[in-house]
PDB file of C-alpha atoms in Angstrom:
ATOM      1  CA  MET A 129      -5.923  14.989 -10.971  1.00  0.00           C
ATOM      2  CA  MET A 130      -6.522  13.084 -14.306  1.00  0.00           C
ATOM      3  CA  LYS A 131      -7.380  16.232 -16.001  1.00  0.00           C
ATOM      4  CA  ILE A 132      -3.691  17.310 -16.013  1.00  0.00           C
ATOM      5  CA  TYR A 133      -2.570  14.529 -18.357  1.00  0.00           C
ATOM      6  CA  PRO A 134      -4.442  15.837 -21.511  1.00  0.00           C
ATOM      7  CA  ILE A 135      -2.506  19.194 -20.679  1.00  0.00           C
ATOM      8  CA  ILE A 136       0.918  17.266 -20.367  1.00  0.00           C
ATOM      9  CA  ALA A 137       0.060  15.712 -23.724  1.00  0.00           C
ATOM     10  CA  ALA A 138      -0.618  18.916 -25.433  1.00  0.00           C
ATOM     11  CA  ILE A 139       2.598  20.435 -23.897  1.00  0.00           C
ATOM     12  CA  GLY A 140       4.489  17.279 -25.403  1.00  0.00           C
ATOM     13  CA  LEU A 141       2.825  17.746 -28.935  1.00  0.00           C
ATOM     14  CA  LEU A 142       3.670  21.646 -28.763  1.00  0.00           C
ATOM     15  CA  ILE A 143       7.282  20.792 -27.808  1.00  0.00           C
ATOM     16  CA  THR A 144       7.374  18.213 -30.744  1.00  0.00           C
ATOM     17  CA  VAL A 145       5.991  20.561 -33.377  1.00  0.00           C
ATOM     18  CA  ILE A 146       8.428  23.314 -32.527  1.00  0.00           C
ATOM     19  CA  SER A 147      11.554  20.963 -32.206  1.00  0.00           C
ATOM     20  CA  VAL A 148      10.592  19.708 -35.609  1.00  0.00           C
ATOM     21  CA  LEU A 149      10.465  23.323 -37.071  1.00  0.00           C
ATOM     22  CA  LYS A 150      13.830  24.110 -35.279  1.00  0.00           C
ATOM     23  CA  LYS A 151      15.247  20.945 -36.503  1.00  0.00           C
ATOM     24  CA  SER A 152      16.196  19.690 -32.922  1.00  0.00           C
ATOM     25  CA  PRO A 153      16.173  15.973 -32.442  1.00  0.00           C
ATOM     26  CA  PHE A 154      16.854  16.495 -28.790  1.00  0.00           C
ATOM     27  CA  PHE A 155      13.664  18.334 -27.804  1.00  0.00           C
ATOM     28  CA  ASN A 156      11.858  16.144 -30.476  1.00  0.00           C
ATOM     29  CA  PHE A 157      12.822  13.214 -28.459  1.00  0.00           C
ATOM     30  CA  ILE A 158      11.729  15.100 -25.264  1.00  0.00           C
ATOM     31  CA  GLY A 159       8.521  16.270 -26.808  1.00  0.00           C
ATOM     32  CA  LEU A 160       7.603  12.613 -28.148  1.00  0.00           C
ATOM     33  CA  LEU A 161       8.099  11.094 -24.879  1.00  0.00           C
ATOM     34  CA  THR A 162       6.053  13.738 -23.075  1.00  0.00           C
ATOM     35  CA  LEU A 163       3.243  13.331 -25.732  1.00  0.00           C
ATOM     36  CA  ILE A 164       3.289   9.489 -25.387  1.00  0.00           C
ATOM     37  CA  TYR A 165       3.212   9.642 -21.278  1.00  0.00           C
ATOM     38  CA  GLY A 166       0.345  12.157 -21.481  1.00  0.00           C
ATOM     39  CA  LEU A 167      -1.808  10.117 -23.871  1.00  0.00           C
ATOM     40  CA  LEU A 168      -1.312   7.156 -21.883  1.00  0.00           C
ATOM     41  CA  LYS A 169      -2.038   8.588 -18.770  1.00  0.00           C
ATOM     42  CA  SER A 170      -5.210  10.146 -20.436  1.00  0.00           C
ATOM     43  CA  VAL A 171      -6.704   6.610 -21.167  1.00  0.00           C
ATOM     44  CA  GLY A 172      -7.383   6.695 -17.322  1.00  0.00           C
ATOM     45  CA  ILE A 173     -10.258   9.300 -18.135  1.00  0.00           C
ATOM     46  CA  ILE A 174     -12.174   7.436 -20.145  1.00  0.00           C
ATOM     47  CA  THR A 175     -11.683   3.814 -18.864  1.00  0.00           C
ATOM     48  CA  ALA A 176      -9.540   2.125 -16.212  1.00  0.00           C
ATOM     49  CA  PRO A 177      -6.089   3.560 -16.095  1.00  0.00           C
ATOM     50  CA  PHE A 178      -2.958   1.467 -16.921  1.00  0.00           C
ATOM     51  CA  PRO A 179      -1.182  -0.151 -14.089  1.00  0.00           C
ATOM     52  CA  ALA A 180       2.061   1.079 -13.110  1.00  0.00           C
ATOM     53  CA  GLN A 181       3.999  -1.597 -14.269  1.00  0.00           C
ATOM     54  CA  VAL A 182       2.309  -1.455 -17.774  1.00  0.00           C
ATOM     55  CA  MET A 183       2.988   2.247 -17.850  1.00  0.00           C
ATOM     56  CA  THR A 184       6.680   1.634 -17.050  1.00  0.00           C
ATOM     57  CA  MET A 185       6.970  -1.016 -19.590  1.00  0.00           C
ATOM     58  CA  TYR A 186       5.452   1.158 -22.340  1.00  0.00           C
ATOM     59  CA  MET A 187       7.726   4.221 -21.489  1.00  0.00           C
ATOM     60  CA  CYS A 188      10.765   2.013 -21.689  1.00  0.00           C
ATOM     61  CA  MET A 189       9.653   0.680 -25.027  1.00  0.00           C
ATOM     62  CA  SER A 190       8.865   4.341 -26.342  1.00  0.00           C
ATOM     63  CA  VAL A 191      12.565   5.239 -25.210  1.00  0.00           C
ATOM     64  CA  PHE A 192      14.135   2.286 -26.823  1.00  0.00           C
ATOM     65  CA  SER A 193      11.898   2.954 -30.137  1.00  0.00           C
ATOM     66  CA  LEU A 194      12.672   6.521 -30.220  1.00  0.00           C
ATOM     67  CA  PHE A 195      16.438   5.780 -29.661  1.00  0.00           C
ATOM     68  CA  ILE A 196      16.373   3.225 -32.691  1.00  0.00           C
ATOM     69  CA  TYR A 197      14.398   5.983 -34.829  1.00  0.00           C
ATOM     70  CA  PHE A 198      16.892   8.863 -34.174  1.00  0.00           C
ATOM     71  CA  SER A 199      20.026   6.693 -34.837  1.00  0.00           C
ATOM     72  CA  ILE A 200      18.978   5.599 -38.260  1.00  0.00           C
ATOM     73  CA  GLN A 201      20.902   8.678 -39.584  1.00  0.00           C
ATOM     74  CA  GLU A 202      24.318   9.148 -37.859  1.00  0.00           C
ATOM     75  CA  SER A 203      23.934  13.123 -38.017  1.00  0.00           C
ATOM     76  CA  THR A 204      20.432  13.029 -36.341  1.00  0.00           C
ATOM     77  CA  PHE A 205      21.715  10.652 -33.651  1.00  0.00           C
ATOM     78  CA  ASP A 206      24.718  13.170 -33.020  1.00  0.00           C
ATOM     79  CA  ALA A 207      22.319  16.123 -32.897  1.00  0.00           C
ATOM     80  CA  LEU A 208      20.340  14.190 -30.470  1.00  0.00           C
ATOM     81  CA  LEU A 209      23.253  13.400 -28.155  1.00  0.00           C
ATOM     82  CA  GLU A 210      25.038  16.964 -28.586  1.00  0.00           C
ATOM     83  CA  PRO A 211      22.939  18.858 -25.772  1.00  0.00           C
ATOM     84  CA  MET A 212      23.898  15.918 -23.181  1.00  0.00           C
ATOM     85  CA  ARG A 213      27.376  15.878 -24.257  1.00  0.00           C
ATOM     86  CA  ALA A 214      27.622  19.627 -24.004  1.00  0.00           C
ATOM     87  CA  VAL A 215      26.074  19.666 -20.544  1.00  0.00           C
ATOM     88  CA  LEU A 216      28.354  16.923 -19.276  1.00  0.00           C
ATOM     89  CA  ALA A 217      31.716  18.186 -20.926  1.00  0.00           C
ATOM     90  CA  ASP A 218      31.566  21.470 -21.892  1.00  0.00           C
ATOM     91  CA  ASP A 219      33.486  23.993 -19.317  1.00  0.00           C
ATOM     92  CA  ASN A 220      31.099  26.957 -19.811  1.00  0.00           C
ATOM     93  CA  LYS A 221      28.142  24.644 -18.661  1.00  0.00           C
ATOM     94  CA  ARG A 222      29.423  23.679 -15.422  1.00  0.00           C
ATOM     95  CA  ILE A 223      26.827  25.582 -13.456  1.00  0.00           C
ATOM     96  CA  LEU A 224      24.111  23.813 -15.633  1.00  0.00           C
ATOM     97  CA  ARG A 225      25.989  20.467 -14.978  1.00  0.00           C
ATOM     98  CA  VAL A 226      25.823  20.799 -11.282  1.00  0.00           C
ATOM     99  CA  LEU A 227      21.978  21.732 -11.279  1.00  0.00           C
ATOM    100  CA  ILE A 228      21.132  18.853 -13.420  1.00  0.00           C
ATOM    101  CA  VAL A 229      23.415  16.087 -12.563  1.00  0.00           C
ATOM    102  CA  PHE A 230      23.928  16.648  -8.628  1.00  0.00           C
ATOM    103  CA  ILE A 231      20.761  18.473  -7.665  1.00  0.00           C
ATOM    104  CA  ALA A 232      17.777  17.910 -10.091  1.00  0.00           C
ATOM    105  CA  LEU A 233      18.465  14.332 -11.015  1.00  0.00           C
ATOM    106  CA  PRO A 234      18.930  13.151  -7.388  1.00  0.00           C
ATOM    107  CA  LEU A 235      15.837  15.086  -6.139  1.00  0.00           C
ATOM    108  CA  PHE A 236      13.910  13.303  -9.122  1.00  0.00           C
ATOM    109  CA  ALA A 237      14.998   9.925  -8.091  1.00  0.00           C
ATOM    110  CA  GLY A 238      14.231  10.685  -4.446  1.00  0.00           C
ATOM    111  CA  TYR A 239      10.663  11.853  -5.235  1.00  0.00           C
ATOM    112  CA  LEU A 240      10.237   8.617  -7.329  1.00  0.00           C
ATOM    113  CA  THR A 241      11.423   6.542  -4.549  1.00  0.00           C
ATOM    114  CA  PHE A 242       9.145   8.396  -1.938  1.00  0.00           C
ATOM    115  CA  ASP A 243       6.187   8.239  -4.155  1.00  0.00           C
ATOM    116  CA  LYS A 244       6.652   4.404  -4.577  1.00  0.00           C
ATOM    117  CA  VAL A 245       6.945   3.875  -0.665  1.00  0.00           C
ATOM    118  CA  LYS A 246       4.775   6.176   0.791  1.00  0.00           C
ATOM    119  CA  PRO A 247       1.557   4.681   2.681  1.00  0.00           C
ATOM    120  CA  ASN A 248      -1.707   5.148   0.391  1.00  0.00           C
ATOM    121  CA  TYR A 249      -4.418   7.133   2.436  1.00  0.00           C
ATOM    122  CA  GLU A 250      -7.005   7.067  -0.428  1.00  0.00           C
ATOM    123  CA  PRO A 251     -10.297   5.898   0.671  1.00  0.00           C
ATOM    124  CA  PRO A 252     -11.618   2.742  -0.919  1.00  0.00           C
ATOM    125  CA  VAL A 253     -13.670   2.994  -4.216  1.00  0.00           C
ATOM    126  CA  SER A 254     -16.631   1.877  -2.367  1.00  0.00           C
ATOM    127  CA  ALA A 255     -18.024   2.195   1.257  1.00  0.00           C
ATOM    128  CA  ARG A 256     -16.823  -0.471   3.403  1.00  0.00           C
ATOM    129  CA  ILE A 257     -18.100  -1.648   6.737  1.00  0.00           C
ATOM    130  CA  VAL A 258     -16.002  -1.043   9.775  1.00  0.00           C
ATOM    131  CA  HIS A 259     -17.233  -3.988  11.873  1.00  0.00           C
ATOM    132  CA  PRO A 260     -18.693  -6.714   9.561  1.00  0.00           C
ATOM    133  CA  GLU A 261     -21.480  -8.778  10.312  1.00  0.00           C
ATOM    134  CA  PRO A 262     -20.397 -12.066  12.257  1.00  0.00           C
ATOM    135  CA  VAL A 263     -21.008 -15.274  10.837  1.00  0.00           C
ATOM    136  CA  SER A 264     -23.410 -17.430  12.961  1.00  0.00           C
ATOM    137  CA  SER A 265     -20.931 -20.414  12.955  1.00  0.00           C
ATOM    138  CA  ILE A 266     -17.482 -21.480  11.855  1.00  0.00           C
ATOM    139  CA  GLU A 267     -15.528 -24.720  11.827  1.00  0.00           C
ATOM    140  CA  PHE A 268     -12.420 -24.542  13.982  1.00  0.00           C
ATOM    141  CA  ARG A 269      -9.905 -27.314  12.999  1.00  0.00           C
ATOM    142  CA  GLY A 270     -12.892 -29.461  12.133  1.00  0.00           C
ATOM    143  CA  LYS A 271     -14.775 -28.747  15.337  1.00  0.00           C
ATOM    144  CA  PRO A 272     -17.954 -26.703  14.617  1.00  0.00           C
ATOM    145  CA  ILE A 273     -18.566 -23.813  16.754  1.00  0.00           C
ATOM    146  CA  THR A 274     -21.446 -21.548  17.196  1.00  0.00           C
ATOM    147  CA  ILE A 275     -20.331 -17.788  17.122  1.00  0.00           C
ATOM    148  CA  ILE A 276     -23.708 -16.248  17.964  1.00  0.00           C
ATOM    149  CA  GLY A 277     -24.117 -16.118  21.815  1.00  0.00           C
ATOM    150  CA  LEU A 278     -20.400 -17.671  22.388  1.00  0.00           C
ATOM    151  CA  GLU A 279     -18.999 -16.491  25.560  1.00  0.00           C
ATOM    152  CA  ASN A 280     -15.348 -16.472  26.439  1.00  0.00           C
ATOM    153  CA  PRO A 281     -15.153 -19.856  28.690  1.00  0.00           C
ATOM    154  CA  LEU A 282     -12.125 -18.587  30.520  1.00  0.00           C
ATOM    155  CA  ARG A 283     -14.044 -15.721  32.312  1.00  0.00           C
ATOM    156  CA  LYS A 284     -15.559 -18.332  34.484  1.00  0.00           C
ATOM    157  CA  ASP A 285     -12.107 -19.791  35.543  1.00  0.00           C
ATOM    158  CA  ALA A 286     -11.606 -17.367  38.333  1.00  0.00           C
ATOM    159  CA  PRO A 287      -8.569 -19.280  40.010  1.00  0.00           C
ATOM    160  CA  ASN A 288      -6.771 -19.291  36.816  1.00  0.00           C
ATOM    161  CA  MET A 289      -7.501 -15.990  35.565  1.00  0.00           C
ATOM    162  CA  ALA A 290      -4.034 -14.266  36.182  1.00  0.00           C
ATOM    163  CA  LYS A 291      -2.481 -17.340  34.492  1.00  0.00           C
ATOM    164  CA  ASN A 292      -4.484 -17.058  31.371  1.00  0.00           C
ATOM    165  CA  LEU A 293      -4.097 -13.167  31.201  1.00  0.00           C
ATOM    166  CA  GLU A 294      -0.302 -13.856  31.392  1.00  0.00           C
ATOM    167  CA  ALA A 295      -0.529 -16.420  28.536  1.00  0.00           C
ATOM    168  CA  GLY A 296      -2.566 -14.093  26.432  1.00  0.00           C
ATOM    169  CA  LYS A 297       0.086 -11.306  26.967  1.00  0.00           C
ATOM    170  CA  LYS A 298       2.670 -13.420  25.783  1.00  0.00           C
ATOM    171  CA  ILE A 299       0.603 -14.470  22.765  1.00  0.00           C
ATOM    172  CA  TYR A 300      -0.179 -11.024  21.932  1.00  0.00           C
ATOM    173  CA  TYR A 301       3.507  -9.923  22.009  1.00  0.00           C
ATOM    174  CA  GLN A 302       4.332 -12.857  20.058  1.00  0.00           C
ATOM    175  CA  ASN A 303       1.680 -12.473  17.203  1.00  0.00           C
ATOM    176  CA  CYS A 304      -0.122  -9.326  17.208  1.00  0.00           C
ATOM    177  CA  PHE A 305       1.932  -6.041  18.545  1.00  0.00           C
ATOM    178  CA  TYR A 306       3.809  -5.872  15.150  1.00  0.00           C
ATOM    179  CA  CYS A 307       0.545  -4.461  13.639  1.00  0.00           C
ATOM    180  CA  HIS A 308      -1.783  -3.523  16.613  1.00  0.00           C
ATOM    181  CA  GLY A 309       1.205  -1.908  18.546  1.00  0.00           C
ATOM    182  CA  ASP A 310       3.057  -2.272  21.798  1.00  0.00           C
ATOM    183  CA  ASP A 311       0.499  -0.326  23.476  1.00  0.00           C
ATOM    184  CA  LEU A 312      -2.400  -1.739  21.766  1.00  0.00           C
ATOM    185  CA  ASP A 313      -3.358   1.526  20.173  1.00  0.00           C
ATOM    186  CA  GLY A 314      -2.975   0.254  16.336  1.00  0.00           C
ATOM    187  CA  ARG A 315       0.392   1.858  15.835  1.00  0.00           C
ATOM    188  CA  GLY A 316       2.621  -1.388  15.503  1.00  0.00           C
ATOM    189  CA  HIS A 317       5.808  -0.849  13.469  1.00  0.00           C
ATOM    190  CA  LEU A 318       4.145  -2.675  10.460  1.00  0.00           C
ATOM    191  CA  ALA A 319       1.051  -0.742  10.892  1.00  0.00           C
ATOM    192  CA  LEU A 320       1.642   1.975   7.963  1.00  0.00           C
ATOM    193  CA  GLY A 321       2.426  -0.880   5.580  1.00  0.00           C
ATOM    194  CA  PHE A 322      -1.560  -1.893   5.459  1.00  0.00           C
ATOM    195  CA  ASN A 323      -4.594  -0.138   4.161  1.00  0.00           C
ATOM    196  CA  PRO A 324      -6.581   0.136   5.939  1.00  0.00           C
ATOM    197  CA  VAL A 325      -4.144   0.366   9.169  1.00  0.00           C
ATOM    198  CA  PRO A 326      -4.701  -2.240  12.119  1.00  0.00           C
ATOM    199  CA  PRO A 327      -7.336  -1.058  14.261  1.00  0.00           C
ATOM    200  CA  PRO A 328      -6.687   0.313  17.636  1.00  0.00           C
ATOM    201  CA  PHE A 329      -7.888  -1.817  20.796  1.00  0.00           C
ATOM    202  CA  ARG A 330      -7.867   1.222  23.062  1.00  0.00           C
ATOM    203  CA  GLY A 331     -10.838   3.734  22.852  1.00  0.00           C
ATOM    204  CA  THR A 332     -14.455   2.755  22.922  1.00  0.00           C
ATOM    205  CA  ASP A 333     -15.021   2.269  19.248  1.00  0.00           C
ATOM    206  CA  THR A 334     -13.455  -1.038  18.518  1.00  0.00           C
ATOM    207  CA  ILE A 335     -13.463  -3.776  20.792  1.00  0.00           C
ATOM    208  CA  ALA A 336     -15.701  -2.233  23.399  1.00  0.00           C
ATOM    209  CA  GLN A 337     -18.516  -2.428  20.795  1.00  0.00           C
ATOM    210  CA  LEU A 338     -18.057  -6.173  20.215  1.00  0.00           C
ATOM    211  CA  PRO A 339     -18.734  -9.348  22.192  1.00  0.00           C
ATOM    212  CA  GLU A 340     -15.858 -11.723  22.660  1.00  0.00           C
ATOM    213  CA  SER A 341     -17.099 -14.131  20.253  1.00  0.00           C
ATOM    214  CA  PHE A 342     -16.471 -11.596  17.297  1.00  0.00           C
ATOM    215  CA  VAL A 343     -12.922 -10.961  18.272  1.00  0.00           C
ATOM    216  CA  PHE A 344     -12.575 -14.882  18.487  1.00  0.00           C
ATOM    217  CA  TRP A 345     -14.126 -15.169  15.035  1.00  0.00           C
ATOM    218  CA  ARG A 346     -11.495 -12.344  13.615  1.00  0.00           C
ATOM    219  CA  ILE A 347      -8.559 -13.979  15.145  1.00  0.00           C
ATOM    220  CA  ALA A 348      -9.411 -17.503  14.143  1.00  0.00           C
ATOM    221  CA  LYS A 349     -10.417 -16.745  10.409  1.00  0.00           C
ATOM    222  CA  GLY A 350      -8.944 -13.385   9.564  1.00  0.00           C
ATOM    223  CA  TRP A 351      -9.908 -11.869   6.325  1.00  0.00           C
ATOM    224  CA  ARG A 352     -10.679 -15.248   4.735  1.00  0.00           C
ATOM    225  CA  GLY A 353     -13.563 -15.780   6.770  1.00  0.00           C
ATOM    226  CA  LEU A 354     -15.268 -12.519   5.905  1.00  0.00           C
ATOM    227  CA  PRO A 355     -18.951 -12.856   4.611  1.00  0.00           C
ATOM    228  CA  ALA A 356     -19.803 -11.592   1.294  1.00  0.00           C
ATOM    229  CA  GLY A 357     -21.962  -8.840   2.975  1.00  0.00           C
ATOM    230  CA  SER A 358     -18.747  -7.348   4.421  1.00  0.00           C
ATOM    231  CA  THR A 359     -17.100  -6.745   0.967  1.00  0.00           C
ATOM    232  CA  PRO A 360     -15.212  -4.600  -0.172  1.00  0.00           C
ATOM    233  CA  TRP A 361     -13.008  -5.190   2.687  1.00  0.00           C
ATOM    234  CA  ASN A 362      -9.296  -4.784   2.467  1.00  0.00           C
ATOM    235  CA  SER A 363      -8.196  -6.614   5.343  1.00  0.00           C
ATOM    236  CA  ALA A 364      -4.681  -7.902   6.120  1.00  0.00           C
ATOM    237  CA  MET A 365      -5.880  -9.738   9.275  1.00  0.00           C
ATOM    238  CA  PRO A 366      -4.243 -13.142   9.021  1.00  0.00           C
ATOM    239  CA  SER A 367      -5.851 -16.359   9.911  1.00  0.00           C
ATOM    240  CA  PHE A 368      -4.411 -17.465  13.453  1.00  0.00           C
ATOM    241  CA  GLU A 369      -6.302 -21.046  13.293  1.00  0.00           C
ATOM    242  CA  ASP A 370      -3.356 -22.885  12.105  1.00  0.00           C
ATOM    243  CA  PHE A 371      -1.085 -21.273  14.691  1.00  0.00           C
ATOM    244  CA  LEU A 372      -3.153 -20.825  17.978  1.00  0.00           C
ATOM    245  CA  THR A 373      -5.475 -23.331  19.832  1.00  0.00           C
ATOM    246  CA  GLU A 374      -8.766 -22.345  20.591  1.00  0.00           C
ATOM    247  CA  ASP A 375      -7.640 -21.805  24.350  1.00  0.00           C
ATOM    248  CA  GLU A 376      -4.722 -19.415  23.227  1.00  0.00           C
ATOM    249  CA  ILE A 377      -7.328 -17.471  21.201  1.00  0.00           C
ATOM    250  CA  TRP A 378      -9.474 -16.976  24.178  1.00  0.00           C
ATOM    251  CA  GLN A 379      -6.479 -15.966  26.299  1.00  0.00           C
ATOM    252  CA  VAL A 380      -5.349 -13.163  23.903  1.00  0.00           C
ATOM    253  CA  THR A 381      -8.813 -12.038  23.548  1.00  0.00           C
ATOM    254  CA  LEU A 382      -8.963 -12.015  27.605  1.00  0.00           C
ATOM    255  CA  PHE A 383      -5.706 -10.085  27.558  1.00  0.00           C
ATOM    256  CA  ILE A 384      -6.784  -7.458  24.957  1.00  0.00           C
ATOM    257  CA  TYR A 385      -9.757  -6.595  26.973  1.00  0.00           C
ATOM    258  CA  GLU A 386      -8.014  -6.395  30.317  1.00  0.00           C
ATOM    259  CA  ALA A 387      -5.005  -4.385  28.844  1.00  0.00           C
ATOM    260  CA  THR A 388      -7.383  -1.788  27.501  1.00  0.00           C
ATOM    261  CA  GLY A 389      -9.628  -1.655  30.400  1.00  0.00           C
ATOM    262  CA  ASN A 390     -12.689  -2.433  28.029  1.00  0.00           C
ATOM    263  CA  LYS A 391     -15.401  -4.787  28.890  1.00  0.00           C
ATOM    264  CA  PRO A 392     -16.760  -7.067  26.033  1.00  0.00           C
ATOM    265  CA  ARG A 393     -20.046  -6.154  24.859  1.00  0.00           C
ATOM    266  CA  SER A 394     -22.756  -8.876  25.848  1.00  0.00           C
TER     267      SER A 394
END
């Protein structure tokens, strides 16, 4: 994809040279903008590309500077505006006016908008670990908790199992389903806004491969608790330590396994 930008720059240079020979300020303006855009984007071939905001700033400055340059002489400025005036006002250019103003420009604006808001499915620049190695212990609200070998204490409370599952269900739909989905399938209505998307709990390749202590740790600490060995890690998982108690995290963990028919790995 990057190789196309030098070609764009070359096309811009060609348009600039021809427009100078033909003495056409309008196409000289278009050629120079195309040349500048191609050169700026070509920087990405030899070093880090310019961020989108910087590109926008440079192109706006280029448009402004070229307008100043072409407006120094009134005759040159009139010649620059003449093609635009003719398209917008001349009766013999109605078809061209409709094509540009009512079709091409709205389509271009729509494409730019879609390009900005569409989800990005490009893989990370480096390999990432699907299940990061858990830490051996954490501090939860000032209380040290050993993660390795930790079991869900609510599983031993058989008389209150239904009550804890119902509480876990309520917690899930108050906090988790927005991303992980109404059906726990990772298809929440906010899911496509993240990269990577939230994992599904259904199936046998996520929580079915994990002990409950791992799930407890990820809910409690979110992306902030990931160890250095887990980087690079683009996780939007928030930390619920400040919002859920220890029992509430165990309850929602219990519900997630029960609702998906998975058994925690021992």
